[in-house]
PDB file of C-alpha atoms in Angstrom:
ATOM      1  CA  MET A  45     -14.074 -22.671 -66.055  1.00  0.00           C
ATOM      2  CA  ASP A  46     -16.942 -24.306 -64.176  1.00  0.00           C
ATOM      3  CA  ILE A  47     -15.252 -27.676 -64.562  1.00  0.00           C
ATOM      4  CA  MET A  48     -11.999 -26.249 -63.138  1.00  0.00           C
ATOM      5  CA  ARG A  49     -13.829 -24.739 -60.161  1.00  0.00           C
ATOM      6  CA  ASP A  50     -15.554 -28.064 -59.564  1.00  0.00           C
ATOM      7  CA  ILE A  51     -12.218 -29.864 -59.663  1.00  0.00           C
ATOM      8  CA  GLU A  52     -10.634 -27.346 -57.269  1.00  0.00           C
ATOM      9  CA  GLU A  53     -13.602 -27.620 -54.898  1.00  0.00           C
ATOM     10  CA  THR A  54     -13.412 -31.418 -55.000  1.00  0.00           C
ATOM     11  CA  LEU A  55      -9.661 -31.336 -54.306  1.00  0.00           C
ATOM     12  CA  ARG A  56     -10.205 -28.861 -51.452  1.00  0.00           C
ATOM     13  CA  ARG A  57     -12.836 -31.115 -49.871  1.00  0.00           C
ATOM     14  CA  GLU A  58     -10.576 -34.129 -50.254  1.00  0.00           C
ATOM     15  CA  ARG A  59      -7.658 -32.274 -48.612  1.00  0.00           C
ATOM     16  CA  MET A  60      -9.900 -31.141 -45.728  1.00  0.00           C
ATOM     17  CA  ALA A  61     -11.181 -34.674 -45.308  1.00  0.00           C
ATOM     18  CA  ALA A  62      -7.639 -36.012 -45.266  1.00  0.00           C
ATOM     19  CA  LEU A  63      -6.552 -33.411 -42.716  1.00  0.00           C
ATOM     20  CA  TRP A  64      -9.542 -34.191 -40.515  1.00  0.00           C
ATOM     21  CA  GLN A  65      -8.853 -37.894 -40.765  1.00  0.00           C
ATOM     22  CA  ALA A  66      -5.226 -37.330 -39.791  1.00  0.00           C
ATOM     23  CA  TYR A  67      -5.794 -34.891 -36.914  1.00  0.00           C
ATOM     24  CA  LYS A  68      -9.302 -35.518 -35.614  1.00  0.00           C
ATOM     25  CA  VAL A  69      -8.146 -37.545 -32.576  1.00  0.00           C
ATOM     26  CA  PRO A  70      -5.625 -34.933 -31.314  1.00  0.00           C
ATOM     27  CA  PHE A  71      -8.148 -32.183 -32.023  1.00  0.00           C
ATOM     28  CA  VAL A  72     -10.902 -33.912 -30.047  1.00  0.00           C
ATOM     29  CA  VAL A  73      -8.462 -34.610 -27.206  1.00  0.00           C
ATOM     30  CA  PHE A  74      -7.456 -30.931 -27.198  1.00  0.00           C
ATOM     31  CA  LEU A  75     -11.091 -29.780 -27.043  1.00  0.00           C
ATOM     32  CA  VAL A  76     -11.902 -32.202 -24.235  1.00  0.00           C
ATOM     33  CA  GLY A  77      -8.790 -31.078 -22.322  1.00  0.00           C
ATOM     34  CA  LEU A  78      -9.656 -27.405 -22.829  1.00  0.00           C
ATOM     35  CA  PHE A  79     -13.218 -27.937 -21.652  1.00  0.00           C
ATOM     36  CA  GLY A  80     -11.978 -29.908 -18.644  1.00  0.00           C
ATOM     37  CA  ALA A  81      -9.508 -27.159 -17.733  1.00  0.00           C
ATOM     38  CA  LEU A  82     -12.231 -24.501 -17.936  1.00  0.00           C
ATOM     39  CA  VAL A  83     -14.478 -26.590 -15.688  1.00  0.00           C
ATOM     40  CA  VAL A  84     -11.670 -27.059 -13.145  1.00  0.00           C
ATOM     41  CA  ILE A  85     -10.897 -23.317 -13.149  1.00  0.00           C
ATOM     42  CA  GLU A  86     -14.565 -22.459 -12.651  1.00  0.00           C
ATOM     43  CA  LEU A  87     -14.910 -24.955  -9.805  1.00  0.00           C
ATOM     44  CA  TRP A  88     -11.704 -23.701  -8.162  1.00  0.00           C
ATOM     45  CA  GLN A  89     -12.847 -20.080  -8.349  1.00  0.00           C
ATOM     46  CA  ALA A  90     -16.189 -21.015  -6.803  1.00  0.00           C
ATOM     47  CA  TYR A  91     -14.435 -22.984  -4.049  1.00  0.00           C
ATOM     48  CA  SER A  92     -11.979 -20.132  -3.380  1.00  0.00           C
ATOM     49  CA  GLN A  93     -14.807 -17.623  -3.140  1.00  0.00           C
ATOM     50  CA  ARG A  94     -16.717 -19.832  -0.706  1.00  0.00           C
ATOM     51  CA  SER A  95     -13.565 -20.345   1.367  1.00  0.00           C
ATOM     52  CA  THR A  96     -12.848 -16.603   1.420  1.00  0.00           C
ATOM     53  CA  ASN A  97     -16.407 -15.841   2.482  1.00  0.00           C
ATOM     54  CA  ALA A  98     -16.253 -18.474   5.225  1.00  0.00           C
ATOM     55  CA  VAL A  99     -12.985 -17.112   6.607  1.00  0.00           C
ATOM     56  CA  ALA A 100     -14.299 -13.542   6.474  1.00  0.00           C
ATOM     57  CA  GLN A 101     -17.382 -14.652   8.395  1.00  0.00           C
ATOM     58  CA  LYS A 102     -15.160 -16.174  11.083  1.00  0.00           C
ATOM     59  CA  TYR A 103     -13.210 -12.929  11.343  1.00  0.00           C
ATOM     60  CA  TRP A 104     -16.359 -10.874  11.883  1.00  0.00           C
ATOM     61  CA  GLN A 105     -17.624 -13.351  14.443  1.00  0.00           C
ATOM     62  CA  ALA A 106     -14.321 -13.133  16.286  1.00  0.00           C
ATOM     63  CA  ILE A 107     -14.197  -9.350  16.512  1.00  0.00           C
ATOM     64  CA  ASN A 108     -17.859  -9.078  17.461  1.00  0.00           C
ATOM     65  CA  GLY A 109     -17.599 -10.956  20.722  1.00  0.00           C
ATOM     66  CA  ASP A 110     -17.972 -14.603  19.743  1.00  0.00           C
ATOM     67  CA  ALA A 111     -17.166 -16.861  22.695  1.00  0.00           C
ATOM     68  CA  ASN A 112     -14.576 -18.665  20.568  1.00  0.00           C
ATOM     69  CA  GLY A 113     -13.066 -15.419  19.301  1.00  0.00           C
ATOM     70  CA  GLN A 114      -9.411 -16.303  19.865  1.00  0.00           C
ATOM     71  CA  GLN A 115      -9.785 -19.663  18.149  1.00  0.00           C
ATOM     72  CA  LEU A 116     -11.585 -18.075  15.204  1.00  0.00           C
ATOM     73  CA  LEU A 117      -8.898 -15.408  14.902  1.00  0.00           C
ATOM     74  CA  ALA A 118      -6.219 -18.105  14.910  1.00  0.00           C
ATOM     75  CA  GLU A 119      -7.999 -19.832  11.999  1.00  0.00           C
ATOM     76  CA  VAL A 120      -8.234 -16.568  10.075  1.00  0.00           C
ATOM     77  CA  ALA A 121      -4.549 -15.833  10.762  1.00  0.00           C
ATOM     78  CA  GLU A 122      -3.683 -19.201   9.240  1.00  0.00           C
ATOM     79  CA  LYS A 123      -6.138 -19.440   6.329  1.00  0.00           C
ATOM     80  CA  GLY A 124      -7.418 -15.938   5.587  1.00  0.00           C
ATOM     81  CA  ALA A 125      -6.730 -13.705   2.623  1.00  0.00           C
ATOM     82  CA  PRO A 126      -3.709 -11.422   3.184  1.00  0.00           C
ATOM     83  CA  GLY A 127      -5.676  -8.445   4.554  1.00  0.00           C
ATOM     84  CA  LEU A 128      -7.745 -10.523   6.969  1.00  0.00           C
ATOM     85  CA  ARG A 129      -4.696 -12.588   7.875  1.00  0.00           C
ATOM     86  CA  ALA A 130      -2.790  -9.453   8.863  1.00  0.00           C
ATOM     87  CA  GLN A 131      -5.624  -8.056  10.960  1.00  0.00           C
ATOM     88  CA  ALA A 132      -6.138 -11.374  12.742  1.00  0.00           C
ATOM     89  CA  HIS A 133      -2.441 -11.648  13.606  1.00  0.00           C
ATOM     90  CA  LEU A 134      -2.346  -8.046  14.857  1.00  0.00           C
ATOM     91  CA  LYS A 135      -5.395  -8.567  17.075  1.00  0.00           C
ATOM     92  CA  LEU A 136      -3.936 -11.782  18.473  1.00  0.00           C
ATOM     93  CA  ALA A 137      -0.669  -9.956  19.127  1.00  0.00           C
ATOM     94  CA  ASP A 138      -2.459  -7.131  20.953  1.00  0.00           C
ATOM     95  CA  THR A 139      -4.330  -9.631  23.134  1.00  0.00           C
ATOM     96  CA  ALA A 140      -1.125 -11.488  23.990  1.00  0.00           C
ATOM     97  CA  ALA A 141       0.736  -8.266  24.771  1.00  0.00           C
ATOM     98  CA  LEU A 142      -2.057  -7.112  27.110  1.00  0.00           C
ATOM     99  CA  VAL A 143      -1.657 -10.222  29.267  1.00  0.00           C
ATOM    100  CA  GLY A 144       2.143 -10.005  29.214  1.00  0.00           C
ATOM    101  CA  ASP A 145       2.734 -12.877  26.777  1.00  0.00           C
ATOM    102  CA  ARG A 146       5.488 -11.111  24.873  1.00  0.00           C
ATOM    103  CA  ALA A 147       6.726 -14.214  23.039  1.00  0.00           C
ATOM    104  CA  THR A 148       3.310 -14.945  21.516  1.00  0.00           C
ATOM    105  CA  ALA A 149       2.760 -11.299  20.603  1.00  0.00           C
ATOM    106  CA  GLU A 150       6.150 -11.151  18.870  1.00  0.00           C
ATOM    107  CA  LYS A 151       5.378 -14.360  16.976  1.00  0.00           C
ATOM    108  CA  HIS A 152       2.247 -12.747  15.483  1.00  0.00           C
ATOM    109  CA  TRP A 153       3.993  -9.458  14.660  1.00  0.00           C
ATOM    110  CA  GLN A 154       6.793 -11.378  12.993  1.00  0.00           C
ATOM    111  CA  ALA A 155       4.291 -13.420  10.961  1.00  0.00           C
ATOM    112  CA  VAL A 156       2.825 -10.221   9.504  1.00  0.00           C
ATOM    113  CA  ALA A 157       6.178  -8.470   9.049  1.00  0.00           C
ATOM    114  CA  GLU A 158       7.618 -11.365   7.025  1.00  0.00           C
ATOM    115  CA  ASP A 159       4.553 -12.211   4.920  1.00  0.00           C
ATOM    116  CA  ARG A 160       5.204 -10.523   1.570  1.00  0.00           C
ATOM    117  CA  ALA A 161       1.645 -11.208   0.385  1.00  0.00           C
ATOM    118  CA  ILE A 162       0.400  -8.752   3.014  1.00  0.00           C
ATOM    119  CA  ASP A 163       0.131  -5.032   2.255  1.00  0.00           C
ATOM    120  CA  ARG A 164       3.298  -3.054   3.000  1.00  0.00           C
ATOM    121  CA  ASN A 165       1.617  -0.770   5.543  1.00  0.00           C
ATOM    122  CA  PHE A 166       0.470  -3.747   7.616  1.00  0.00           C
ATOM    123  CA  ARG A 167       3.951  -5.271   7.427  1.00  0.00           C
ATOM    124  CA  GLU A 168       5.626  -2.053   8.528  1.00  0.00           C
ATOM    125  CA  LEU A 169       3.157  -1.534  11.371  1.00  0.00           C
ATOM    126  CA  ALA A 170       3.834  -5.075  12.596  1.00  0.00           C
ATOM    127  CA  ARG A 171       7.594  -4.499  12.307  1.00  0.00           C
ATOM    128  CA  LEU A 172       7.258  -1.310  14.373  1.00  0.00           C
ATOM    129  CA  GLN A 173       5.304  -3.070  17.130  1.00  0.00           C
ATOM    130  CA  TRP A 174       7.680  -6.019  17.035  1.00  0.00           C
ATOM    131  CA  ALA A 175      10.660  -3.683  17.424  1.00  0.00           C
ATOM    132  CA  ALA A 176       9.014  -1.875  20.345  1.00  0.00           C
ATOM    133  CA  SER A 177       8.614  -5.203  22.137  1.00  0.00           C
ATOM    134  CA  LEU A 178      12.135  -6.382  21.286  1.00  0.00           C
ATOM    135  CA  SER A 179      13.607  -3.151  22.661  1.00  0.00           C
ATOM    136  CA  HIS A 180      12.874  -4.475  26.170  1.00  0.00           C
ATOM    137  CA  HIS A 181      14.972  -7.621  25.843  1.00  0.00           C
ATOM    138  CA  ASP A 182      16.879  -7.677  22.522  1.00  0.00           C
ATOM    139  CA  LYS A 183      18.031  -4.196  21.629  1.00  0.00           C
ATOM    140  CA  THR A 184      20.261  -5.379  18.788  1.00  0.00           C
ATOM    141  CA  ALA A 185      17.325  -7.018  16.995  1.00  0.00           C
ATOM    142  CA  ALA A 186      15.130  -3.991  17.722  1.00  0.00           C
ATOM    143  CA  GLU A 187      17.753  -1.664  16.217  1.00  0.00           C
ATOM    144  CA  ALA A 188      17.959  -3.791  13.055  1.00  0.00           C
ATOM    145  CA  LEU A 189      14.184  -3.676  12.566  1.00  0.00           C
ATOM    146  CA  LEU A 190      13.954   0.059  13.224  1.00  0.00           C
ATOM    147  CA  ARG A 191      16.922   0.798  10.974  1.00  0.00           C
ATOM    148  CA  LYS A 192      15.222  -1.065   8.142  1.00  0.00           C
ATOM    149  CA  LEU A 193      12.028   0.941   8.672  1.00  0.00           C
ATOM    150  CA  ALA A 194      13.957   4.198   8.957  1.00  0.00           C
ATOM    151  CA  ASP A 195      15.572   3.539   5.576  1.00  0.00           C
ATOM    152  CA  SER A 196      12.363   2.403   3.874  1.00  0.00           C
ATOM    153  CA  GLU A 197      10.731   5.776   3.127  1.00  0.00           C
ATOM    154  CA  GLY A 198       7.453   4.191   4.146  1.00  0.00           C
ATOM    155  CA  THR A 199       4.462   5.400   6.128  1.00  0.00           C
ATOM    156  CA  TYR A 200       6.127   4.858   9.508  1.00  0.00           C
ATOM    157  CA  GLN A 201       9.582   6.224   8.673  1.00  0.00           C
ATOM    158  CA  ALA A 202       9.388   9.242  11.009  1.00  0.00           C
ATOM    159  CA  LEU A 203       8.065   7.166  13.890  1.00  0.00           C
ATOM    160  CA  ALA A 204      10.767   4.551  13.302  1.00  0.00           C
ATOM    161  CA  LEU A 205      13.455   7.239  13.489  1.00  0.00           C
ATOM    162  CA  GLU A 206      11.937   8.601  16.694  1.00  0.00           C
ATOM    163  CA  MET A 207      11.936   5.120  18.236  1.00  0.00           C
ATOM    164  CA  LEU A 208      15.468   4.563  16.996  1.00  0.00           C
ATOM    165  CA  GLY A 209      16.529   7.782  18.723  1.00  0.00           C
ATOM    166  CA  ASN A 210      14.854   6.609  21.942  1.00  0.00           C
ATOM    167  CA  LEU A 211      16.667   3.274  21.681  1.00  0.00           C
ATOM    168  CA  TYR A 212      20.028   4.971  21.157  1.00  0.00           C
ATOM    169  CA  GLU A 213      19.410   7.135  24.219  1.00  0.00           C
ATOM    170  CA  THR A 214      18.849   4.044  26.382  1.00  0.00           C
ATOM    171  CA  LEU A 215      22.110   2.644  25.005  1.00  0.00           C
ATOM    172  CA  GLY A 216      23.980   5.834  25.865  1.00  0.00           C
ATOM    173  CA  ARG A 217      24.581   6.674  22.203  1.00  0.00           C
ATOM    174  CA  GLY A 218      23.651  10.341  22.331  1.00  0.00           C
ATOM    175  CA  ALA A 219      25.232  11.304  18.992  1.00  0.00           C
ATOM    176  CA  ASP A 220      23.375   8.536  17.175  1.00  0.00           C
ATOM    177  CA  ALA A 221      20.149   9.529  18.915  1.00  0.00           C
ATOM    178  CA  ARG A 222      20.565  13.140  17.801  1.00  0.00           C
ATOM    179  CA  THR A 223      21.202  12.053  14.198  1.00  0.00           C
ATOM    180  CA  ALA A 224      18.054   9.888  14.181  1.00  0.00           C
ATOM    181  CA  TYR A 225      15.930  12.695  15.664  1.00  0.00           C
ATOM    182  CA  GLU A 226      17.257  15.266  13.195  1.00  0.00           C
ATOM    183  CA  GLN A 227      16.603  12.930  10.274  1.00  0.00           C
ATOM    184  CA  ALA A 228      13.037  12.436  11.499  1.00  0.00           C
ATOM    185  CA  LEU A 229      12.390  16.188  11.721  1.00  0.00           C
ATOM    186  CA  LYS A 230      13.270  16.571   8.034  1.00  0.00           C
ATOM    187  CA  LEU A 231      10.417  14.295   6.998  1.00  0.00           C
ATOM    188  CA  PRO A 232       6.980  15.678   6.000  1.00  0.00           C
ATOM    189  CA  ALA A 233       5.309  13.228   8.389  1.00  0.00           C
ATOM    190  CA  ALA A 234       7.158  14.652  11.413  1.00  0.00           C
ATOM    191  CA  VAL A 235       4.413  17.066  12.466  1.00  0.00           C
ATOM    192  CA  GLY A 236       2.175  17.518  15.468  1.00  0.00           C
ATOM    193  CA  ALA A 237       2.833  15.223  18.414  1.00  0.00           C
ATOM    194  CA  ILE A 238       5.814  13.481  16.790  1.00  0.00           C
ATOM    195  CA  GLN A 239       7.507  16.794  16.067  1.00  0.00           C
ATOM    196  CA  THR A 240       6.901  18.042  19.619  1.00  0.00           C
ATOM    197  CA  ARG A 241       8.269  14.862  21.213  1.00  0.00           C
ATOM    198  CA  ILE A 242      11.396  14.858  19.054  1.00  0.00           C
ATOM    199  CA  GLN A 243      12.111  18.529  19.724  1.00  0.00           C
ATOM    200  CA  GLN A 244      11.808  17.868  23.454  1.00  0.00           C
ATOM    201  CA  ARG A 245      14.220  14.951  23.224  1.00  0.00           C
ATOM    202  CA  LEU A 246      16.732  17.027  21.265  1.00  0.00           C
ATOM    203  CA  GLN A 247      16.611  19.766  23.901  1.00  0.00           C
ATOM    204  CA  ALA A 248      17.240  17.164  26.603  1.00  0.00           C
ATOM    205  CA  LEU A 249      20.313  15.696  24.891  1.00  0.00           C
TER     206      LEU A 249
END
């Protein structure tokens, strides 16, 4: 029995040696590749974290009165993480709107509204502001944006329906305005000031 075990052990060692001899090069290459990939991932994560921190620092400098605030915000809007990117675009849009630069403001609102990496609430807020601006010079585009928001069941659905009603009133579409207002009043969010404004508009129709 001992002899048989010795023979089996010898055969097992010989098979292992043969397998190692046959596959040692691919195995070593695999280990080197795996180690290299882990190193690259670690370096990329460290670089990404440093980049994120640097962009965040620029954002805070910009909103805290840095002399180059607009330039810093533009960099954050281009390179920042989604949340910072959205806030930078919205601040740049507000600044442009305040000085009457509607085209630039709309460009920033559109950038947020169409960036699917950005949180939905930011995108819908940007779409709402974009639509409000468009309503002054492109009512068809404004209606399309507001209709999409009104059908979205999102945070700004009631406000979108109110704005849609206002838009329809300016277009002389009283029946459509009434429908939008009545739809808004059915929503849980239509309370307080929104509810009061809509009720006043309905009474005036």
